[in-house]
XYZ file of C-alpha atoms in Angstrom:
763
model
C -0.171 -0.140 0.437
C 1.485 3.646 -1.256
C 2.383 6.156 1.607
C -1.339 8.627 -0.362
C -3.236 4.681 -0.037
C -2.773 4.554 3.839
C -3.491 8.340 4.495
C -6.551 7.178 2.635
C -7.068 4.510 4.824
C -6.200 6.608 7.598
C -8.862 9.502 6.897
C -11.537 6.021 5.660
C -11.136 4.595 9.010
C -10.519 7.538 11.763
C -13.777 8.022 12.706
C -15.507 4.856 10.781
C -18.722 4.328 14.183
C -20.509 6.879 17.264
C -20.032 5.088 20.396
C -16.674 5.192 22.585
C -15.678 2.051 24.541
C -16.678 2.825 28.102
C -13.560 2.640 29.658
C -12.876 5.459 26.834
C -15.618 7.367 28.095
C -14.925 9.741 30.745
C -15.184 13.274 30.268
C -15.141 11.722 26.456
C -17.517 14.356 24.778
C -16.392 17.510 22.690
C -12.883 16.016 21.868
C -11.410 18.149 19.187
C -11.428 14.851 16.412
C -7.206 16.024 15.067
C -4.208 15.788 16.493
C -2.768 19.068 18.616
C 0.169 20.171 17.264
C 2.509 23.175 18.978
C 3.452 26.158 16.270
C 7.021 25.891 16.632
C 6.899 30.134 16.972
C 5.804 28.802 20.091
C 8.634 27.644 21.662
C 11.800 28.972 23.125
C 15.111 28.094 21.771
C 18.526 28.831 23.256
C 19.756 31.236 22.923
C 23.388 32.088 24.514
C 26.237 29.071 25.963
C 25.216 28.272 30.037
C 28.832 27.820 31.195
C 29.026 31.046 32.917
C 25.929 30.082 35.524
C 26.484 26.688 35.309
C 30.246 28.254 37.080
C 27.378 29.657 39.359
C 26.351 26.739 40.737
C 29.555 25.347 40.617
C 30.872 28.070 43.630
C 27.956 27.523 46.092
C 27.607 23.321 45.176
C 30.006 20.995 43.587
C 28.635 18.472 42.919
C 25.297 20.004 41.591
C 28.052 21.533 38.987
C 29.492 18.501 37.767
C 26.492 17.585 37.252
C 25.109 20.636 35.352
C 27.724 20.535 32.660
C 26.661 17.210 31.014
C 23.467 18.409 29.891
C 22.980 20.043 26.793
C 21.624 23.217 25.497
C 18.173 22.397 25.331
C 18.204 20.400 29.069
C 20.142 23.432 30.371
C 17.702 27.268 29.069
C 14.725 24.114 31.305
C 16.634 23.855 34.648
C 18.000 28.054 34.439
C 14.685 28.953 33.330
C 13.285 31.830 35.447
C 9.821 32.177 33.477
C 7.130 30.801 36.276
C 4.951 28.598 33.657
C 6.999 26.174 32.488
C 5.576 23.365 29.706
C 8.463 21.461 28.306
C 7.931 18.489 25.290
C 9.825 16.414 25.548
C 10.884 13.577 23.167
C 11.576 10.670 23.365
C 14.620 8.901 25.043
C 15.880 12.991 26.026
C 17.000 12.904 29.498
C 13.843 14.018 30.702
C 13.798 12.776 33.966
C 17.281 14.176 34.398
C 16.239 17.976 33.415
C 12.854 17.210 35.688
C 15.188 15.686 38.692
C 18.118 19.012 38.655
C 15.581 21.163 37.955
C 14.351 20.743 41.139
C 17.969 20.247 42.264
C 18.575 23.021 41.140
C 15.028 26.162 42.907
C 16.549 23.852 45.885
C 20.329 24.696 46.319
C 20.777 27.583 44.545
C 16.537 29.333 44.840
C 16.623 28.249 48.313
C 13.614 26.541 47.722
C 13.061 24.165 50.568
C 11.193 20.562 49.838
C 8.485 20.364 51.520
C 6.975 23.901 49.473
C 7.587 21.428 46.504
C 4.544 19.391 45.036
C 6.556 16.865 42.595
C 4.108 15.115 40.955
C 3.964 11.774 38.390
C 2.331 8.857 37.894
C 3.906 5.273 38.697
C 5.953 4.555 42.451
C 9.413 4.341 40.296
C 9.726 7.850 38.815
C 8.759 9.009 42.222
C 11.093 7.158 43.881
C 13.703 7.336 41.333
C 13.149 11.471 42.188
C 13.133 11.060 45.354
C 16.446 8.830 45.338
C 18.014 10.880 42.886
C 17.050 14.312 45.289
C 19.255 12.562 48.278
C 22.024 11.396 46.439
C 23.087 14.706 46.974
C 23.023 15.091 50.361
C 25.922 14.393 52.747
C 24.756 12.222 54.586
C 25.934 14.190 58.042
C 22.970 16.606 56.396
C 20.060 14.336 55.857
C 16.356 15.258 54.959
C 14.145 14.640 56.811
C 10.517 12.491 55.540
C 7.941 15.524 55.252
C 10.916 17.651 53.758
C 9.501 15.343 51.067
C 5.373 14.509 51.193
C 4.180 16.099 48.934
C 7.074 14.157 45.952
C 4.842 11.243 44.907
C 2.086 9.572 42.515
C -0.955 11.893 42.109
C -3.011 9.717 44.292
C -0.188 9.192 47.124
C -0.101 13.542 47.415
C -3.710 13.266 47.059
C -3.433 11.030 50.035
C -1.347 13.888 52.724
C -3.211 16.298 51.500
C -6.106 14.900 52.689
C -5.142 14.300 56.251
C -3.815 17.330 56.491
C -6.202 19.705 55.379
C -8.850 20.990 58.227
C -11.991 20.630 56.488
C -12.097 17.349 56.012
C -14.349 16.771 58.406
C -17.017 18.261 56.839
C -17.558 15.343 54.288
C -17.777 12.881 56.685
C -13.830 11.331 57.032
C -10.840 11.694 59.999
C -7.146 12.306 58.649
C -7.051 7.870 59.150
C -8.749 6.767 56.292
C -8.113 3.390 55.681
C -7.651 3.104 51.009
C -9.318 0.141 48.946
C -7.943 -0.570 46.477
C -9.810 -2.089 42.962
C -9.628 -6.033 44.923
C -11.170 -4.409 48.295
C -13.425 -1.755 46.462
C -14.680 -4.159 44.434
C -14.881 -6.782 47.685
C -16.558 -3.780 48.946
C -19.304 -2.815 46.605
C -20.619 -7.076 46.047
C -20.812 -7.272 49.348
C -23.154 -3.863 49.407
C -24.977 -5.245 46.862
C -25.485 -8.321 49.014
C -26.446 -6.933 51.806
C -28.732 -5.091 50.744
C -30.282 -7.871 47.851
C -29.544 -4.353 45.402
C -30.189 -5.686 42.027
C -27.315 -4.655 39.667
C -26.261 -5.913 36.354
C -22.317 -5.970 35.418
C -21.043 -7.470 38.905
C -17.402 -7.559 37.017
C -18.129 -3.914 34.850
C -18.828 -2.143 38.105
C -15.799 -0.244 38.415
C -16.630 1.404 34.609
C -20.324 1.499 35.686
C -20.008 3.538 38.571
C -18.094 5.662 36.766
C -19.890 6.945 33.753
C -22.491 7.343 36.277
C -20.878 9.546 38.304
C -19.756 11.653 35.205
C -22.573 11.440 32.771
C -25.250 10.186 34.627
C -25.815 6.902 32.713
C -27.714 3.869 34.304
C -27.594 1.979 31.628
C -25.108 -0.625 30.157
C -24.148 -2.769 27.601
C -27.576 -4.177 26.274
C -28.956 -2.857 29.470
C -32.979 -2.862 27.962
C -33.846 -1.285 31.352
C -32.365 0.115 34.690
C -31.252 -1.475 37.355
C -30.306 -0.111 41.945
C -27.471 1.380 40.567
C -27.790 4.443 42.069
C -28.996 3.469 45.635
C -25.832 1.378 45.426
C -23.433 4.995 44.408
C -25.307 6.811 46.975
C -25.268 3.360 50.548
C -21.521 2.803 49.013
C -20.959 6.722 49.878
C -22.591 6.492 53.633
C -20.834 3.426 53.417
C -17.064 5.059 53.006
C -17.958 7.768 55.547
C -19.320 5.879 58.208
C -16.262 3.327 57.862
C -13.423 5.484 57.180
C -12.454 4.356 54.285
C -11.706 5.946 50.232
C -10.732 4.294 47.382
C -8.262 5.472 44.464
C -11.373 7.806 43.183
C -12.173 8.972 45.762
C -8.535 9.783 46.571
C -8.476 13.003 43.538
C -12.236 14.102 43.554
C -12.452 14.770 47.125
C -8.428 16.574 46.953
C -10.024 19.203 44.727
C -13.188 19.215 46.503
C -11.688 20.431 49.076
C -8.866 22.276 47.359
C -11.840 24.037 46.255
C -13.195 25.407 48.930
C -9.860 26.640 50.809
C -6.138 25.725 49.424
C -4.609 24.504 52.053
C -1.076 24.288 50.908
C 0.951 27.440 49.612
C 3.191 25.463 47.602
C 6.100 27.833 45.676
C 6.151 25.207 42.671
C 3.580 22.541 41.524
C 5.639 20.349 39.125
C 4.977 17.809 36.877
C 6.268 14.170 35.365
C 4.407 12.212 31.847
C 1.637 15.555 31.842
C 0.459 14.309 28.809
C -1.142 11.696 30.722
C -3.269 13.567 33.021
C -6.926 13.732 33.068
C -9.647 15.851 33.817
C -9.550 15.484 37.451
C -5.623 15.373 37.495
C -5.635 18.383 35.632
C -8.129 20.651 37.975
C -6.128 18.869 40.970
C -2.870 20.744 39.440
C -4.585 24.283 38.864
C -6.360 24.120 42.320
C -2.663 23.730 44.191
C -1.737 26.133 41.030
C -2.465 29.551 43.085
C -1.559 33.226 43.564
C 2.338 32.295 43.817
C 2.824 29.371 42.714
C 5.310 28.210 39.478
C 4.907 25.714 37.212
C 6.758 23.560 35.587
C 5.708 20.505 33.150
C 7.558 17.943 31.223
C 5.585 15.981 29.228
C 5.358 14.345 25.227
C 2.232 14.185 22.874
C 3.869 11.117 20.954
C 3.592 9.292 23.995
C 0.424 9.933 24.991
C -1.357 6.836 25.448
C -3.883 5.717 28.072
C -7.310 7.436 26.021
C -8.502 4.240 28.085
C -7.943 6.110 31.573
C -9.476 9.275 30.886
C -6.021 11.470 29.350
C -5.916 12.998 25.860
C -2.937 14.633 23.630
C -5.637 17.512 23.526
C -4.346 18.335 27.836
C -1.811 20.268 25.760
C -4.184 22.962 24.574
C -4.867 24.667 26.567
C -1.141 25.930 28.377
C -0.284 26.335 24.244
C -2.965 29.220 24.433
C -2.168 31.016 27.676
C 1.053 33.079 26.010
C 1.893 32.659 29.579
C 3.194 29.471 29.221
C 6.825 29.606 28.526
C 7.450 26.794 25.909
C 11.029 25.157 25.514
C 11.476 21.487 24.248
C 14.239 18.643 24.275
C 14.245 17.195 20.463
C 17.572 15.222 20.875
C 17.021 11.928 21.589
C 20.590 9.421 23.327
C 18.172 6.485 22.811
C 18.018 4.906 20.090
C 20.462 4.661 17.133
C 19.973 6.483 13.990
C 17.932 3.954 11.481
C 15.657 3.217 13.877
C 14.949 6.145 14.840
C 14.244 7.546 11.534
C 12.272 4.486 11.332
C 9.683 5.144 14.581
C 9.449 9.113 13.607
C 8.370 8.350 10.629
C 5.653 6.793 12.540
C 4.330 10.720 13.575
C 2.862 13.320 11.190
C 5.094 16.240 10.043
C 4.795 18.620 12.332
C 5.057 16.987 15.101
C 8.199 15.294 14.412
C 11.317 16.850 16.240
C 13.094 13.778 16.966
C 16.768 14.128 16.411
C 19.208 11.887 16.524
C 22.350 11.650 18.547
C 23.533 8.710 18.141
C 25.171 6.315 14.609
C 23.232 5.146 12.216
C 23.185 2.021 13.556
C 21.639 -1.373 12.468
C 18.438 -1.551 10.227
C 14.783 -2.175 11.971
C 13.820 -5.773 10.808
C 10.503 -7.299 9.574
C 10.127 -10.436 9.870
C 7.394 -13.370 9.085
C 6.486 -16.331 10.572
C 4.422 -18.970 9.675
C 2.210 -18.485 13.292
C 3.573 -17.674 16.853
C 4.488 -21.419 17.586
C 6.927 -20.730 14.862
C 7.936 -16.618 16.275
C 8.899 -18.647 19.898
C 10.885 -21.063 19.368
C 12.596 -18.933 17.172
C 12.919 -17.108 19.577
C 14.885 -19.688 21.868
C 17.330 -20.169 19.241
C 18.188 -16.271 18.537
C 17.510 -15.352 21.966
C 20.591 -18.315 22.966
C 22.471 -16.714 20.557
C 23.032 -13.921 21.328
C 23.405 -14.440 25.300
C 25.747 -16.801 24.079
C 28.159 -13.372 22.257
C 27.533 -11.908 25.793
C 24.975 -10.009 25.853
C 22.473 -10.033 29.072
C 18.652 -11.990 29.208
C 18.456 -8.243 30.832
C 19.019 -6.122 27.048
C 16.167 -8.964 24.927
C 12.349 -8.223 25.512
C 9.119 -8.970 23.442
C 6.513 -6.514 23.162
C 3.464 -7.580 22.440
C -0.439 -5.660 21.960
C -2.374 -7.692 24.022
C -1.661 -10.169 27.378
C -3.051 -12.957 25.872
C -0.445 -13.296 23.507
C 2.485 -13.384 26.539
C 1.353 -17.679 27.478
C 2.107 -18.905 24.426
C 5.362 -17.648 25.398
C 6.005 -18.355 27.995
C 5.427 -21.806 27.771
C 7.260 -22.459 25.316
C 10.401 -20.477 26.661
C 10.573 -22.472 29.920
C 10.882 -25.940 27.629
C 12.770 -24.533 25.613
C 14.932 -23.347 28.740
C 15.508 -19.582 28.211
C 14.397 -17.289 31.773
C 11.656 -15.190 31.223
C 10.302 -12.442 33.393
C 6.842 -11.132 32.506
C 6.166 -7.463 33.371
C 3.282 -6.450 34.892
C 1.615 -5.107 38.016
C 1.263 -8.048 40.061
C -1.846 -8.148 42.648
C -0.895 -8.603 46.559
C -3.635 -11.853 45.895
C -1.027 -13.035 44.249
C 0.544 -13.493 46.837
C -1.998 -15.734 49.246
C 0.637 -14.802 52.768
C 0.682 -11.008 51.834
C -2.570 -11.011 50.730
C -4.215 -12.649 53.506
C -1.876 -10.396 55.810
C -2.873 -6.995 54.739
C -6.461 -7.961 55.951
C -5.328 -8.389 59.606
C -3.506 -5.107 59.754
C -6.782 -3.207 57.987
C -9.096 -4.363 59.959
C -6.650 -4.369 63.337
C -6.493 -0.655 62.225
C -10.067 0.348 61.304
C -12.397 -1.398 63.676
C -14.254 -0.911 60.921
C -13.633 -2.309 58.001
C -16.045 -5.110 57.980
C -14.924 -6.279 54.461
C -11.191 -6.892 55.854
C -12.792 -7.916 58.397
C -14.616 -10.866 56.273
C -12.102 -11.766 54.039
C -9.119 -13.045 57.421
C -11.721 -15.086 58.722
C -12.729 -16.241 55.444
C -10.197 -16.943 53.551
C -9.441 -20.049 51.993
C -6.580 -20.699 53.175
C -5.862 -18.613 56.522
C -9.245 -18.574 57.863
C -12.130 -19.873 59.588
C -16.035 -19.576 58.029
C -16.936 -20.044 54.761
C -18.214 -16.817 53.133
C -21.529 -16.260 51.791
C -25.242 -14.441 52.294
C -25.480 -17.503 55.123
C -22.614 -16.731 56.814
C -23.707 -12.405 56.302
C -27.279 -12.649 57.275
C -26.455 -14.836 60.559
C -23.514 -11.825 61.805
C -26.269 -9.064 61.149
C -29.065 -10.641 62.574
C -25.872 -11.458 66.091
C -25.087 -8.252 66.135
C -28.227 -5.947 65.239
C -29.551 -7.903 68.974
C -27.452 -5.832 70.784
C -24.918 -2.486 71.500
C -21.526 -3.349 70.410
C -18.760 -0.668 70.175
C -17.123 -1.691 67.119
C -17.940 -4.699 64.118
C -14.676 -6.327 64.739
C -16.002 -5.983 68.453
C -18.738 -7.346 67.231
C -17.197 -10.184 65.230
C -15.200 -11.058 67.624
C -18.764 -11.327 70.335
C -20.099 -12.861 66.788
C -17.391 -15.547 66.718
C -16.871 -16.899 70.276
C -20.550 -17.353 70.135
C -21.204 -19.343 66.956
C -17.613 -20.657 66.967
C -16.457 -21.922 70.144
C -14.322 -24.511 69.113
C -11.794 -22.147 66.991
C -9.887 -20.595 69.802
C -6.637 -19.715 67.528
C -8.836 -17.574 65.468
C -11.369 -16.103 68.214
C -7.769 -15.528 69.831
C -6.789 -13.406 66.686
C -9.940 -11.603 66.824
C -9.284 -10.892 70.267
C -5.391 -9.726 69.466
C -7.091 -7.389 66.142
C -9.394 -5.796 68.980
C -6.269 -5.049 72.039
C -4.167 -4.218 68.584
C -4.436 0.265 68.479
C -4.263 -0.311 72.824
C -0.991 -2.287 72.487
C 0.201 0.128 69.787
C 0.138 3.237 71.945
C 1.702 0.871 75.155
C 4.482 -0.174 72.830
C 7.511 1.799 70.902
C 7.888 2.129 66.478
C 9.508 -1.355 68.426
C 7.500 -3.852 68.681
C 7.164 -7.268 67.464
C 3.867 -7.469 65.439
C 4.782 -11.501 64.697
C 4.392 -12.631 67.637
C 1.893 -10.151 69.410
C -0.390 -12.196 66.572
C 0.311 -15.307 66.988
C 1.081 -16.397 63.608
C 3.189 -19.312 62.918
C -0.155 -21.046 64.795
C -2.346 -19.270 62.169
C -0.645 -19.640 59.061
C -0.619 -23.747 59.725
C 2.096 -25.154 60.697
C 1.073 -27.982 58.888
C 1.035 -26.871 54.992
C 3.133 -28.152 52.637
C 3.163 -23.871 52.049
C 4.208 -23.119 55.386
C 7.104 -22.234 55.700
C 7.050 -20.134 51.857
C 4.663 -17.789 54.003
C 6.433 -17.045 56.927
C 9.427 -15.964 54.987
C 7.026 -13.899 52.703
C 5.143 -12.259 56.597
C 8.951 -12.357 58.370
C 9.978 -9.535 54.785
C 6.567 -7.793 55.163
C 6.719 -6.716 58.505
C 10.597 -5.325 58.376
C 9.708 -3.192 55.546
C 6.560 -2.317 57.998
C 9.451 -2.086 60.463
C 11.685 0.131 58.580
C 9.631 2.574 57.472
C 7.483 3.030 60.377
C 11.389 3.933 62.122
C 11.496 6.205 59.373
C 8.421 8.695 60.623
C 9.681 11.353 62.555
C 5.093 12.317 63.437
C 2.516 10.934 64.833
C 2.194 8.362 67.188
C 2.126 3.827 66.814
C -1.081 4.336 65.430
C -1.055 6.971 63.179
C 2.371 5.255 61.916
C 1.125 1.773 60.829
C -2.127 4.002 59.659
C 0.838 5.752 56.684
C 2.943 2.722 56.359
C -0.970 0.355 55.462
C -1.652 3.720 53.067
C 1.482 3.454 51.772
C 0.997 -0.873 50.932
C -2.204 0.109 49.236
C -0.522 2.786 47.106
C 2.358 0.440 46.150
C 0.796 -2.639 45.954
C 3.033 -4.340 47.689
C 4.817 -5.245 51.090
C 7.989 -3.190 49.390
C 7.431 0.368 50.286
C 11.034 1.264 51.047
C 13.219 -0.421 48.606
C 11.244 0.244 46.266
C 9.622 -2.967 43.813
C 11.785 -5.904 44.165
C 14.697 -6.556 42.168
C 14.059 -8.323 38.974
C 14.322 -11.613 38.645
C 16.894 -12.863 35.404
C 15.535 -13.432 32.527
C 14.218 -12.162 28.853
C 11.743 -9.554 29.424
C 7.743 -10.499 28.124
C 5.909 -7.504 28.514
C 3.346 -5.081 26.783
C 3.391 -2.023 24.725
C 2.106 -0.018 27.534
C 4.180 -1.304 30.463
C 6.975 -0.938 28.587
C 7.026 2.773 28.391
C 9.468 4.120 30.459
C 12.018 1.150 29.717
C 14.789 0.872 26.745
C 16.517 -2.652 26.378
C 19.317 -3.280 23.644
C 17.084 -5.744 21.675
C 13.372 -5.902 21.215
C 11.104 -8.152 19.597
C 8.058 -7.034 18.875
C 5.506 -9.892 18.981
C 2.752 -11.030 16.181
C 2.428 -7.299 14.685
C -0.316 -7.975 12.547
C -3.257 -5.765 11.376
C -6.300 -6.162 14.250
C -3.245 -6.541 16.747
C -1.854 -3.331 15.543
C -4.297 -1.285 15.368
C -6.043 -2.660 17.876
C -9.551 -3.777 15.766
C -11.798 -2.103 18.834
C -15.480 -1.550 17.215
C -16.497 0.447 19.708
C -13.254 2.562 19.418
C -13.320 5.804 19.649
C -12.669 9.291 16.971
C -9.034 8.622 17.873
C -8.424 5.881 18.305
C -6.311 4.769 14.870
C -3.868 8.356 16.102
C -3.766 6.612 19.149
C -2.707 3.420 18.322
C -0.191 4.741 15.729
C 1.111 6.372 18.645
C 1.744 3.600 20.171
C 3.070 1.280 17.508
C 5.496 4.382 18.271
C 6.227 3.547 21.808
C 7.645 0.023 21.402
C 9.830 0.987 18.858
C 11.578 3.384 20.152
C 12.313 1.304 23.420
C 14.942 -0.587 21.598
C 19.020 0.727 21.673
C 20.327 -0.694 18.548
C 17.397 -3.624 18.042
C 14.399 -3.486 16.815
C 12.724 -6.654 14.831
C 8.772 -6.994 14.355
C 7.147 -10.043 13.501
C 3.882 -10.872 11.837
C 2.083 -14.009 11.127
C 1.400 -15.960 7.688
C -1.576 -17.542 10.343
C -2.022 -15.787 13.569
C -3.921 -17.639 16.305
C -4.625 -14.098 17.809
C -8.906 -14.133 16.454
C -8.902 -10.631 15.099
C -5.318 -10.639 13.923
C -6.124 -9.721 10.189
C -3.571 -10.959 6.840
C -0.914 -9.989 6.864
C 1.824 -7.594 8.515
C 0.790 -4.014 10.651
C -0.063 -0.910 7.430
C 0.710 0.939 9.644
C 4.437 0.297 8.798
C 4.112 0.845 5.282
C 4.462 5.154 6.595
C 8.796 4.026 7.046
C 10.602 4.116 3.919
C 11.841 0.365 2.649
C 15.469 1.731 2.899
C 15.079 1.413 6.373
C 13.496 -1.591 7.426
C 15.351 -4.999 6.229
C 12.896 -7.464 5.634
C 12.888 -11.838 6.680
C 10.621 -14.754 5.951
C 10.626 -17.413 7.855
C 6.862 -19.644 6.864
C 8.493 -23.691 6.758
C 6.957 -24.398 10.302
C 8.852 -28.553 9.854
C 12.587 -25.494 9.543
C 12.190 -24.271 13.469
C 10.308 -27.488 14.681
C 13.110 -30.097 13.730
C 15.386 -28.197 14.989
C 13.814 -27.934 18.644
C 12.359 -31.147 18.508
C 14.936 -33.660 16.584
C 11.730 -35.845 16.135
C 12.749 -39.829 15.527
C 9.747 -42.525 14.385
C 7.778 -43.753 17.345
C 7.678 -47.435 16.441
C 4.935 -48.072 19.497
C 3.385 -44.624 17.265
C -0.633 -45.392 16.668
C -0.081 -42.203 13.813
C 2.666 -44.001 11.730
C 4.377 -41.861 8.781
C 2.421 -41.433 5.893
C -1.351 -42.391 7.517
C -4.334 -40.408 5.827
C -5.572 -38.164 8.427
C -8.393 -35.706 9.105
C -8.482 -32.796 11.344
C -11.936 -30.951 12.286
C -10.495 -27.377 11.260
C -7.765 -28.112 8.849
C -8.972 -31.641 7.330
C -7.231 -33.527 5.757
C -3.496 -34.530 6.578
C -0.726 -36.919 6.351
C 1.269 -37.402 9.298
C 5.124 -37.095 8.461
C 6.371 -38.157 11.459
C 5.320 -38.960 15.092
C 7.399 -38.845 19.006
C 5.341 -38.953 22.045
C 5.907 -35.634 22.273
C 4.507 -34.817 19.003
C 2.783 -35.758 16.398
C 3.888 -33.964 12.626
C 0.767 -33.311 10.601
C 1.123 -31.634 5.863
C -2.114 -29.823 5.276
C -1.660 -29.015 2.046
C -2.817 -24.650 1.907
C -2.350 -24.815 5.685
C 1.097 -26.322 5.709
C 2.062 -28.245 8.098
C 0.871 -28.457 12.545
C 2.389 -29.545 14.980
C -0.136 -31.825 17.906
C 0.498 -32.922 21.501
C -0.275 -37.300 20.994
C -2.355 -36.526 24.439
C -4.287 -33.745 22.974
C -4.671 -33.961 18.781
C -7.844 -34.016 17.884
C -7.360 -36.231 14.938
C -9.082 -38.722 12.992
C -8.145 -42.040 11.436
C -9.314 -42.661 7.321
């Protein structure tokens, strides 16, 4: 397809359909349909040599001055800018985190802005921690720094939590500063319990979060194929009252509540508001920035419209528009890419509009982009196994090899084959504490002790399939509700403890645990920061010593408690209860117990991850799997009008993860239900001079190389036997072993089957 035909195809398909996908519908009305282009005349270009300014900084702080010497003029312009409002358009691989960190250091050490008077907002805990660690590295050990100095450095949600806790009008909303945060799983449990307890008629339980967002923002009750309204509004009202009564908030509440509070009174007079990944902001987050940027505050944001790939979260590349029209906002740019080699960067840049292509390579040309045609994903996986072994034997670390996928489902086959071929790998995805039963249960135990009215945590503790003693369900809830209504109790935890003693007196271990949780807060007030939590809760017995996973569970729980102890020791304010509440709030925000040293150290192995998960990462060798049309761009029937442009930006993000080598694979016969024949038509925008095309479509070559089939005399499937397959029709057996049957199916080529699962019929 020619470039002109490609453009015509994009124009003709870009606005097909008027319905938005429910995930993308948040604040979707009146979205401009054209990509935003920042006029080049709006950018302020570096006008001077900054050597004299670096010299001045060096005289006052030699470490910072030395660091600034490594920056280019575009980066130095942003760091030294005296403008009160700056929007920095940072191209991919241009060192945006370096600039943002040095801006903070310059403001603090040279302009004498206290860190406690800066608000630094990121979208990931990893980015927030990286910024904090870089700042701390500029302090001498003797100087030290207090944890409260950096309490406004973090993700939008963590900073919102801090602002809510400190706001003087919080009580007007029915909350106290000791509120707990429900993660996604806890919110689901909470809503389902309310539906059952109040006998509500609510459809689509697995889409409750989406439905509630649609109702809050657009008053939409009908969803999908619904013809009649259900009890969704009642659920929202009941959940609001229940949250207030139990001092609970979910992630969405954090942003909406802090916005309401700041609208009444801006309790924080921040001198600087600094934002990373500005293009990922949704309307509510922009509203938060506006509430913080008042009076004498200055604003500095870094973002890249070319990497706006989170429309399903509510973000849009149009986020830059209001700042472009604001003449008081200084527009700057970082055009120099330090990551990718020249030819790979040129190929990626072809996916951008000419007006948006501001990338400038700083490295040599390097290798071309490789486009490889595989027969199917099975052959592709075996091909990678061979390639990766070769790369590793020649000195490439496993961690410098990554395979990117458009969807999470594509990864499963590669996990199976890599395990078989002894290729070490790690699937990079946001794991949940539910993946670690002992840690998930420990979190619920501590939340129940800290929030005596958190009924969902209480139920989770005692109905856990691994560590509980009761079976959850309507029968238990009804029995508990009947018991608790007959008497007056100080808390739900007290009511449940008495219920447990009355109804299940033989469950002595869990009754002892319930009593310990009931006295937990009093015990914390009696002790110092050093507290034997493991012994106090008698966890040795509750974790079931006879379990085959006992040793592993004990190890995980003790490590988690060590992390909590370390975090609590760092807290220089508040009593022991407040310190534990802060620690558990951080666990909820980060989704794991490693709240001091960050995400656990990655294991050795090839990285398998989606393109979305790869954003912000880089590797020496990058392989994009299954890039057929239908997967890239992803075929979505109800996508919004800007869907194709975002899909193209997503491919751009994939290509720019590679430093030296990039390979894109497509399949002649894809197993993905939505994949079409042929490679992504987006690739037609890349000139053939930048691409090496490779054919690898003969399955027998790969299979024989890795399986080395030997004919088995005992096999019922003999060479030359005529067979029929329900999908591929008539064929011929080529070879068979106890591990596989290899068959030829004419136009479908050769197919391999496991003997125990083969749906073959002899003719």
